[in-house]
Structures are given as C-alpha cells and as structure tokens.
C-alpha cells in the first residue's frame, strides 16, 4: 500500500533529476525526489566541479614557472594537498546546500534514501521501507565507474571518486584509461607534481576525438613528463609494503603509490527493479528512451547518464528540462543531441564541436580541411615548450563548418562561443568575414585562409 501520492517521483538528485523536479514543480506538479548519496549528483559532488577545482590548482605550477620569463622571481612555491582538498570540500558543501535550497524553494520534497520500483507506479524508499505512488516516474540515477575484468589486485584500484579524496598527493600514480576523465586526472596529478603513467589499451588516447587532436595532446602530455603507454593493459596489481606494483600486458612493471582506473562508466540500472516493470535496457547498457526521454513504459521516463546517450552535465540538464516541459508543461520538447560542444580539461585544454575528420569523410562528398599549429604568444617569453592546434572542417560543397577542434589555452571557453556559430550553420565564409581580435589565439579561427587539403570521395567509395 502506498503511503503517499505524488504527480512525479524522481529517482536521483543529480544534474538531470534536480532540473526535472524543479521545472515540473514550477508547473504545479507535486514532486518528490529521492537521493541515496548527496544532492547535486556526479557533476557537483564527484565530477565536473571538484575536478575543475583540481585542474585550476594544477595549473598554478606552470604559472609560477612561466612568470620568470616576464621578469618575476618567485620563491620555490610549495603545494599543500590537504588544503586544496579541504577548500574543495567546503565549496562542494556550499553547492550541495544551494541545490537543496532550490528544491525547497520550488516545494520539491527531498527524501534521503535509495528508491527502487515496487511496481510500475510505486516506488519503495529503502531507508524507511515506505512506498510512494506516482503518476509519472523519472529515472535519473546517473552512472558509476566500471573497473573492467576481475584481475589480481583489483581491490587496490581507485576510481575518480576516491581520487578526489586522497589523504595525500601520490608521488607516483598509474592511471589506466584513455578517455577524458583519465586524461584530465593524468594532467591534474602531473601538474601538482606526481610522476604519472597513463596506460591505455587502444592505439591512442581520446578515442572518438579527431585523430590530429589525439596526436597533438598525446605529444603535449609527453612533453610535460607524463608517460603515455598505449596498446597495453594492466593485468595485475601487487601490494608490496606501501607501494603498488602494476603489471602490464607487455610484462613491464611500474611501481606507484596509487593505481587509478578510469576505463568507463556504467549506467546505474542495477537493482532498480526495471525488469519486473518492463523498462527496456538498450544494448549499450543504458535505459532505452525515445526523443522525449520516454521509456518503453509510457509513464516512466529516463534522463542523463542512465540513458547512455551523450554523458555530459548540460545534456542531462537539458533532457530533464525537456521532460518536465513535455509531461507537465504541455510543451512537447525533444533534445537535439547534434553538435554538442565539449571540452577536455587537460593541459593544454581541448575544445571540440561537430564532426571529426574521419566522420566528415564518411558523411560528406567533399571535405575542406583547415588546420594550424602555433606557439602561443605567452610561451615566447616564458620559454615553455608547448604548441596550440586548431582545425576547422568544412563541407566542401555547401561551405558549412561541420567541425572545429581546438587544443590550447581556454579551448573550452572558445568552443562554447564558436559552438553558437556552428549551431547556427555558419559557413567558412562567415568566419572569414569576421574581423580578427588581435592579438589573441582565437583570431586564428577567422584568419585561416590556406586549406591544408581537400578530400573528395572517389567514385568507388
Ligand atoms: P548524476 O549527476 O550522476 O546523478 C544521479 C544521482 O542519482 C546520484 O546522485 C546518485 O547518488 C543517485 N542515485 C542513483 N541511484 C539511486 C537510487 N536508486 N535511489 C536514489 N538515488 C540514486 N560532464 C561535463 O559536462 N563536463 C565535465 O567536465 C565533466 N566532468 C566529469 C568528471 C568526472 C570525474 C565524472 C565522473 C563525470 C564528469 N562529467 C562531466 C559527467 C557528468 O558528471 C554527468 O554527465 C552528469 O552528472 C550526469 O547527470 P545525471 O543527472 O544523469 O546523473
């Protein structure tokens, strides 16, 4: 027997769930949201936000060094990891409180409990055993780090969750993975002074990104002293005293103070009781949904990482908002997952939108490629060995810009703005017609006149 009735029950108070709850409540719905850990979800508590704070911390090392070329003398700077972690935690507490007060302001009832399905319209709160009956249910349970096959010593491995809470900065760390989380943490630890080895089973890091970006970033990471080992996996981890010996598939061994895996994340679908209510799981492991985030059970919806579409915070938020507009605001809204700009907060940073060159060649008849690599102006006086990279891909027939790939300072900021132009359908001629802002790195984007190459589909292809 359900003890309460609501219009909407949201499982998971992360990016997607909180937005959906708030917007549905603003339309007058009675909303309850359950969270088993902390309000804010992955992004706020153990993802984007704490990570970016660590990224800022890690970049000061370069700033101190670079200052010398501009006439500053800085005494040997000293870094204190516990101060960083304590300050970061204080900021996360503040953000969590802000999320809670938003829910309160919109009269969304928050329950601190795990929630699972009792039946298609009823959710059970495992903390109290109470049941809540809901007209609609939104699954916004996110994803969780995946550790891969069981190998000896796997119990010693940490994920990004624990990496954000270490008691001390590891002197040496082995990170397995080649995606953006592995790469970002490799750069964070290297910037803070750790000796970092990145181990990735594929042929190059950042699978799915443009090949030139992958190559450029890998070289930059190596220049910064990070050992990038591709084509191998970690096969075992031995604890020997205070250190861990990591065994790789090429029979080499690396001693380290910490071993972290960032090899992927799995949608949180386990134990929710989805099978008994008939919610279908897609073959990619996420909940199967249509363009309105509706599952195979019409009154149950799912948004964010649990659907394994585009696993990014702004996408989860947009999906949550669109769900609430559709179901409670009488405004059926689809989320456009095309041309999502994104960044990798590596050092240097990566910002991308649209097609990679390989994808453009698959989809278009003619692809014009513009690219440039240059020394950032600041590096001239600092003497830092680093280069920026920019690539613009243009549909050779319509002239439309179909992809932009940037590696360099503030690439995340740049791609957000360039993303507006790309989303609006900007052509290369539009970029050319835009006056440069001088002296900036971004001016390269509007002054690239020379094509690096034109690719044409051959008749047989
Ligand atoms: P989440 O934010 O994960 O929220 C799900 C919530 O549901 C969690 O709080 C969980 O505790 C709760 N929950 C799960 N099951 C239950 C249950 N049965 N009952 C009650 N509660 C439950 N994205 C970016 O856009 N930019 C970045 O820079 C970025 N960096 C990242 C860095 C890291 C290290 C990680 C791990 C992720 C990063 N992401 C980034 C991805 C981003 O965090 C996610 O895409 C986003 O948080 C997904 O939101 P969500 O609402 O789907 O799920």
XYZ file of C-alpha atoms and ligand atoms in Angstrom:
514
model
C 0.000 0.000 0.000
C 1.406 3.366 -0.963
C 1.557 5.892 1.863
C 1.801 8.939 -0.359
C 0.676 10.029 -3.813
C 2.641 12.429 -5.999
C 2.459 13.587 -9.614
C 6.144 12.972 -10.193
C 8.690 10.840 -8.383
C 12.305 11.459 -9.420
C 14.926 8.820 -8.625
C 18.301 10.542 -8.276
C 19.039 14.180 -7.382
C 21.831 14.815 -9.860
C 22.002 17.227 -12.793
C 19.062 15.798 -14.732
C 16.852 14.848 -11.793
C 17.086 18.164 -9.941
C 16.332 20.185 -13.069
C 13.366 17.996 -13.980
C 11.972 18.139 -10.419
C 12.279 21.908 -10.212
C 10.678 22.599 -13.601
C 7.862 20.082 -13.051
C 7.147 21.693 -9.663
C 7.111 25.128 -11.291
C 4.226 23.846 -13.461
C 2.330 22.974 -10.282
C 3.171 19.265 -10.033
C 3.563 17.630 -6.591
C 7.111 16.323 -6.815
C 9.196 14.049 -4.616
C 12.871 13.304 -5.306
C 14.989 10.575 -3.715
C 18.761 10.735 -3.386
C 20.814 7.933 -1.874
C 24.080 9.862 -1.550
C 24.413 13.638 -1.860
C 22.234 16.184 -3.642
C 23.921 17.509 -6.775
C 24.933 14.135 -8.166
C 28.110 13.295 -10.001
C 28.767 16.700 -11.510
C 28.678 18.640 -8.252
C 29.875 16.043 -5.760
C 32.432 13.891 -7.615
C 32.672 15.046 -11.218
C 32.911 18.270 -13.183
C 33.077 20.748 -10.303
C 35.624 19.161 -7.922
C 37.658 18.083 -10.933
C 37.769 21.607 -12.381
C 38.870 22.976 -8.991
C 41.752 20.487 -9.055
C 42.515 21.497 -12.643
C 42.861 25.124 -11.508
C 45.169 24.021 -8.714
C 47.341 22.011 -11.069
C 47.843 24.910 -13.477
C 49.486 27.210 -10.959
C 52.700 25.220 -11.279
C 53.111 26.440 -14.869
C 52.149 29.978 -13.934
C 54.866 30.159 -11.289
C 57.439 28.844 -13.757
C 56.257 30.991 -16.649
C 56.351 34.169 -14.572
C 60.164 34.153 -14.619
C 60.290 34.970 -18.347
C 58.174 38.046 -17.648
C 60.556 39.383 -15.033
C 59.077 37.932 -11.866
C 61.098 35.997 -9.397
C 59.028 33.628 -7.369
C 60.432 31.723 -4.442
C 60.076 27.978 -4.782
C 56.331 27.504 -4.415
C 55.096 24.867 -2.000
C 51.898 22.930 -2.624
C 49.775 21.520 0.208
C 47.289 18.872 -0.980
C 45.189 18.711 2.253
C 44.465 22.463 1.969
C 43.261 22.033 -1.601
C 41.024 19.093 -0.706
C 39.571 20.839 2.368
C 38.825 24.014 0.387
C 37.356 21.988 -2.448
C 35.135 20.089 0.001
C 33.914 23.339 1.521
C 32.873 24.582 -1.917
C 31.096 21.305 -2.671
C 29.205 21.591 0.651
C 28.137 25.111 -0.332
C 26.911 23.932 -3.726
C 25.039 20.996 -2.246
C 23.272 23.366 0.157
C 22.365 25.630 -2.776
C 20.860 22.667 -4.660
C 18.848 21.678 -1.589
C 17.538 25.184 -1.077
C 16.469 25.368 -4.745
C 14.452 22.186 -4.259
C 12.920 23.630 -1.095
C 12.094 26.911 -2.834
C 10.190 25.022 -5.518
C 8.476 22.844 -2.877
C 10.039 19.637 -4.130
C 10.098 17.093 -1.316
C 13.571 15.603 -0.900
C 13.976 12.132 0.623
C 17.428 10.904 1.596
C 17.056 7.285 0.546
C 17.667 4.822 -2.202
C 14.498 4.358 -4.240
C 13.540 1.241 -6.187
C 10.494 0.150 -8.113
C 7.836 -1.764 -6.218
C 5.559 -1.816 -9.258
C 5.053 0.356 -12.337
C 3.513 3.233 -10.366
C 5.036 2.651 -6.925
C 8.496 3.402 -5.598
C 9.875 2.000 -2.363
C 12.216 4.078 -0.214
C 14.695 1.578 1.135
C 15.705 3.745 4.130
C 12.231 3.615 5.692
C 10.515 0.934 3.641
C 7.780 3.471 2.813
C 6.107 3.325 -0.583
C 5.133 6.298 -2.722
C 2.688 6.119 -5.584
C 3.378 8.375 -8.556
C 1.565 9.269 -11.752
C 4.920 9.660 -13.516
C 8.366 8.426 -12.553
C 11.663 9.811 -13.798
C 14.787 7.662 -13.580
C 17.826 9.939 -13.282
C 20.231 7.646 -11.492
C 23.393 8.503 -13.479
C 26.339 6.153 -13.942
C 29.111 4.547 -11.910
C 32.801 3.794 -12.612
C 33.429 0.462 -14.241
C 36.602 -1.447 -13.314
C 36.772 -3.967 -16.155
C 37.502 -7.682 -15.821
C 38.474 -9.072 -12.422
C 42.267 -9.053 -12.319
C 44.519 -9.899 -9.367
C 44.813 -6.923 -7.024
C 41.766 -5.082 -8.395
C 40.757 -4.279 -4.806
C 43.690 -1.827 -4.617
C 42.427 0.245 -7.534
C 40.760 3.631 -7.020
C 38.393 5.476 -9.356
C 37.889 9.191 -9.908
C 35.565 9.127 -6.858
C 38.413 8.292 -4.465
C 40.991 10.340 -6.378
C 39.107 13.447 -5.245
C 39.502 12.483 -1.589
C 43.036 11.123 -1.209
C 44.709 11.953 2.077
C 47.923 12.860 0.350
C 49.134 13.599 -3.133
C 50.604 10.397 -4.592
C 54.241 10.783 -5.543
C 53.695 8.300 -8.387
C 50.405 7.248 -9.912
C 49.432 4.816 -12.655
C 46.170 5.678 -14.391
C 44.538 3.178 -16.701
C 42.190 4.626 -19.317
C 42.294 6.854 -22.362
C 39.032 8.783 -22.135
C 38.656 12.355 -20.983
C 38.487 11.508 -17.256
C 41.748 9.507 -17.379
C 43.473 12.216 -19.398
C 42.251 15.026 -17.145
C 43.364 13.281 -13.957
C 46.735 12.463 -15.539
C 47.242 16.169 -16.225
C 45.970 17.199 -12.774
C 48.363 14.872 -10.943
C 51.275 15.742 -13.238
C 50.643 19.461 -12.729
C 50.655 19.000 -8.965
C 53.973 17.196 -9.139
C 53.165 13.466 -9.280
C 55.019 11.150 -11.640
C 52.210 9.930 -13.892
C 51.984 6.896 -16.155
C 48.880 6.656 -18.329
C 48.159 3.160 -19.619
C 45.628 2.715 -22.382
C 44.717 -0.442 -24.297
C 43.866 1.364 -27.586
C 46.279 2.803 -30.084
C 45.843 6.384 -28.919
C 44.142 8.353 -26.158
C 40.748 10.098 -26.518
C 39.007 7.586 -28.750
C 36.209 9.288 -30.660
C 38.052 12.622 -30.902
C 39.697 13.865 -34.087
C 42.927 11.992 -34.798
C 45.004 15.188 -35.037
C 43.727 16.280 -31.617
C 44.584 12.894 -30.138
C 48.102 13.000 -31.525
C 48.687 16.617 -30.563
C 47.507 16.160 -26.980
C 49.480 12.963 -26.513
C 52.652 14.751 -27.608
C 51.910 17.681 -25.317
C 51.336 15.327 -22.383
C 54.636 13.611 -23.087
C 56.412 16.961 -23.255
C 55.024 17.651 -19.808
C 56.629 14.487 -18.473
C 53.602 12.169 -18.481
C 54.428 8.648 -19.664
C 51.698 7.621 -22.109
C 51.713 3.892 -22.773
C 49.227 2.835 -25.457
C 48.423 -0.659 -26.680
C 48.678 -2.260 -23.227
C 46.501 -3.036 -20.243
C 47.036 -3.502 -16.541
C 46.964 -7.252 -15.837
C 47.635 -7.325 -12.082
C 48.457 -5.126 -9.121
C 50.685 -6.330 -6.279
C 50.777 -4.540 -2.965
C 54.377 -4.534 -1.763
C 54.676 -2.656 1.509
C 53.421 0.875 0.935
C 53.616 0.702 -2.823
C 51.735 -0.995 -5.603
C 53.462 -2.773 -8.423
C 51.381 -2.603 -11.570
C 51.927 -5.366 -14.103
C 51.242 -4.521 -17.739
C 50.368 -6.818 -20.628
C 53.850 -6.255 -22.150
C 55.337 -7.835 -18.976
C 56.672 -4.499 -17.712
C 56.080 -3.404 -14.136
C 55.556 0.060 -12.718
C 55.821 0.898 -9.014
C 53.406 3.554 -7.797
C 51.702 4.903 -4.686
C 48.249 4.787 -6.269
C 46.629 2.965 -9.165
C 43.523 4.556 -10.652
C 41.217 3.151 -13.317
C 39.086 5.424 -15.490
C 38.080 2.961 -18.167
C 34.425 3.827 -18.497
C 31.189 4.278 -16.613
C 28.112 2.047 -16.483
C 24.544 3.350 -16.272
C 23.024 2.844 -12.792
C 20.264 0.390 -13.704
C 21.166 -2.487 -11.384
C 18.791 -3.292 -8.556
C 16.150 -0.747 -9.536
C 13.669 -3.480 -10.411
C 13.373 -2.396 -14.047
C 12.899 -5.937 -15.339
C 9.763 -6.508 -13.285
C 8.080 -3.344 -14.627
C 9.134 -3.833 -18.241
C 11.509 -0.878 -18.746
C 13.792 -1.930 -21.594
C 17.561 -1.642 -21.481
C 19.346 -0.675 -24.710
C 22.213 -2.854 -25.922
C 24.664 -0.085 -24.915
C 23.613 -0.715 -21.283
C 21.524 2.432 -20.748
C 17.760 2.700 -20.448
C 16.165 2.766 -23.881
C 14.278 6.023 -24.474
C 12.759 7.939 -27.385
C 13.479 11.552 -28.355
C 11.266 12.728 -25.439
C 13.152 10.521 -22.935
C 10.129 8.245 -22.626
C 10.950 4.615 -21.812
C 9.170 1.509 -23.063
C 6.664 2.077 -20.212
C 4.760 5.237 -21.231
C 4.519 6.983 -17.831
C 8.181 6.272 -16.949
C 10.920 8.490 -18.336
C 14.716 8.463 -18.016
C 17.284 11.233 -18.496
C 21.022 11.760 -18.197
C 23.834 9.220 -17.944
C 21.456 6.361 -17.119
C 20.305 6.547 -20.743
C 23.894 6.499 -22.024
C 23.271 8.992 -24.826
C 25.636 11.959 -24.514
C 27.022 11.702 -20.991
C 27.584 15.324 -20.081
C 26.050 17.569 -17.444
C 24.484 20.178 -19.751
C 22.882 17.365 -21.751
C 21.396 15.730 -18.621
C 20.058 19.134 -17.539
C 18.554 19.814 -20.961
C 16.946 16.354 -21.040
C 15.498 16.832 -17.540
C 14.095 20.225 -18.508
C 12.641 18.925 -21.775
C 10.992 16.022 -19.927
C 9.280 18.412 -17.490
C 8.169 20.720 -20.324
C 6.793 17.751 -22.244
C 4.959 15.975 -19.436
C 3.962 18.813 -17.090
C 4.222 21.977 -19.197
C 2.205 20.822 -22.169
C 5.155 21.716 -24.425
C 6.436 18.550 -26.107
C 10.184 19.124 -26.377
C 12.853 16.954 -27.974
C 16.506 17.401 -27.114
C 18.799 17.984 -30.053
C 21.884 15.850 -29.435
C 23.683 17.050 -32.577
C 26.706 19.344 -32.432
C 27.168 19.274 -28.651
C 30.292 21.305 -27.871
C 32.563 19.737 -25.284
C 35.891 20.237 -23.573
C 38.632 18.121 -22.087
C 40.262 19.959 -19.200
C 43.662 18.531 -19.946
C 46.807 20.624 -20.133
C 46.602 22.059 -22.731
C 42.826 22.096 -22.915
C 40.770 20.587 -25.743
C 37.539 22.060 -27.133
C 35.561 20.383 -29.899
C 32.276 20.578 -31.709
C 30.829 18.670 -34.631
C 32.374 16.033 -36.832
C 35.876 14.640 -36.675
C 37.715 14.478 -39.991
C 37.057 10.729 -40.170
C 33.316 11.268 -39.607
C 33.213 14.110 -42.139
C 34.802 11.821 -44.732
C 32.167 9.181 -44.023
C 29.258 11.597 -44.289
C 30.248 14.153 -46.943
C 31.317 14.137 -50.587
C 33.958 16.849 -50.239
C 35.734 17.942 -47.061
C 37.929 21.034 -46.874
C 40.421 20.834 -44.033
C 41.963 23.934 -42.484
C 44.494 23.498 -39.730
C 47.244 25.302 -37.948
C 49.662 24.652 -35.132
C 51.457 27.538 -33.476
C 53.360 28.582 -30.395
C 51.063 30.506 -28.028
C 52.274 34.088 -27.598
C 52.762 33.672 -23.855
C 55.181 30.817 -24.497
C 57.548 33.121 -26.406
C 58.730 34.832 -23.212
C 58.042 32.017 -20.781
C 60.035 29.626 -22.934
C 57.506 26.859 -22.308
C 57.613 24.069 -24.867
C 54.009 23.902 -25.994
C 52.037 24.383 -29.168
C 48.392 25.114 -29.819
C 46.421 23.353 -32.542
C 43.276 24.345 -34.423
C 41.383 22.540 -37.127
C 38.249 23.551 -38.996
C 36.391 21.087 -41.183
C 34.172 22.459 -43.904
C 31.616 20.788 -46.141
C 33.334 21.434 -49.482
C 30.006 21.703 -51.301
C 27.885 23.918 -49.028
C 30.771 25.739 -47.339
C 29.251 24.984 -43.930
C 31.570 24.483 -40.958
C 30.956 20.927 -39.762
C 33.668 20.505 -37.150
C 36.074 22.557 -35.034
C 38.843 21.057 -32.950
C 41.000 23.163 -30.688
C 43.896 22.340 -28.383
C 45.333 25.199 -26.377
C 44.701 27.612 -23.519
C 40.987 28.260 -22.877
C 39.881 25.886 -25.652
C 36.780 25.063 -23.551
C 35.793 28.727 -23.399
C 36.473 29.237 -27.114
C 34.453 26.249 -28.238
C 31.425 27.390 -26.243
C 31.256 30.572 -28.326
C 32.299 29.027 -31.612
C 29.610 26.433 -30.884
C 26.929 29.110 -31.255
C 28.138 29.920 -34.768
C 28.384 26.252 -35.745
C 24.923 25.531 -34.331
C 23.568 28.453 -36.359
C 25.016 26.913 -39.511
C 27.994 29.230 -40.004
C 29.996 28.809 -43.191
C 33.712 29.194 -43.611
C 32.920 32.456 -45.438
C 31.149 33.704 -42.273
C 34.275 33.009 -40.225
C 36.395 34.746 -42.873
C 34.081 37.774 -42.820
C 34.507 38.163 -39.057
C 37.163 40.670 -38.060
C 40.006 39.253 -36.000
C 40.623 40.263 -32.394
C 44.329 40.911 -32.146
C 46.494 39.677 -30.527
C 44.620 36.571 -29.461
C 44.866 32.874 -30.218
C 41.220 32.835 -31.287
C 41.972 35.135 -34.215
C 43.453 32.115 -35.964
C 39.888 30.833 -36.288
C 38.924 33.721 -38.569
C 42.207 34.093 -40.418
C 42.861 30.531 -41.609
C 42.812 31.098 -45.361
C 45.012 28.292 -46.670
C 43.382 24.911 -46.998
C 45.555 22.114 -45.647
C 43.799 19.749 -48.029
C 40.578 18.913 -49.817
C 39.302 15.366 -49.544
C 36.918 14.096 -52.247
C 35.006 10.855 -52.224
C 36.273 8.654 -55.031
C 33.662 7.129 -57.331
C 34.307 3.630 -55.945
C 33.952 4.659 -52.239
P 24.151 12.095 -11.768
O 24.586 13.510 -11.694
O 25.181 11.052 -11.630
O 23.041 11.908 -10.641
C 22.496 10.653 -10.333
C 22.156 10.645 -8.857
O 21.301 9.547 -8.591
C 23.371 10.449 -7.972
O 23.407 11.481 -7.001
C 23.139 9.089 -7.298
O 23.625 9.044 -5.983
C 21.636 8.995 -7.332
N 21.086 7.637 -7.332
C 21.461 6.576 -8.100
N 20.647 5.524 -7.903
C 19.734 5.920 -6.977
C 18.601 5.293 -6.368
N 18.236 4.059 -6.700
N 17.898 5.983 -5.453
C 18.238 7.258 -5.109
N 19.288 7.914 -5.661
C 20.003 7.251 -6.607
N 30.337 16.423 -17.597
C 30.517 17.639 -18.180
O 29.622 18.148 -18.860
N 31.696 18.335 -18.014
C 32.711 17.841 -17.262
O 33.751 18.485 -17.119
C 32.526 16.582 -16.626
N 33.499 16.069 -15.845
C 33.296 14.882 -15.205
C 34.308 14.398 -14.398
C 34.148 13.198 -13.749
C 35.251 12.690 -12.864
C 32.934 12.459 -13.911
C 32.746 11.146 -13.209
C 31.921 12.930 -14.721
C 32.092 14.153 -15.371
N 31.110 14.682 -16.207
C 31.309 15.886 -16.827
C 29.857 13.934 -16.476
C 28.720 14.473 -15.642
O 29.082 14.482 -14.286
C 27.486 13.597 -15.847
O 27.198 13.526 -17.222
C 26.262 14.167 -15.123
O 26.492 14.322 -13.755
C 25.063 13.243 -15.360
O 23.952 13.703 -14.640
P 22.781 12.695 -14.232
O 21.689 13.552 -13.690
O 22.498 11.796 -15.355
O 23.381 11.764 -13.102
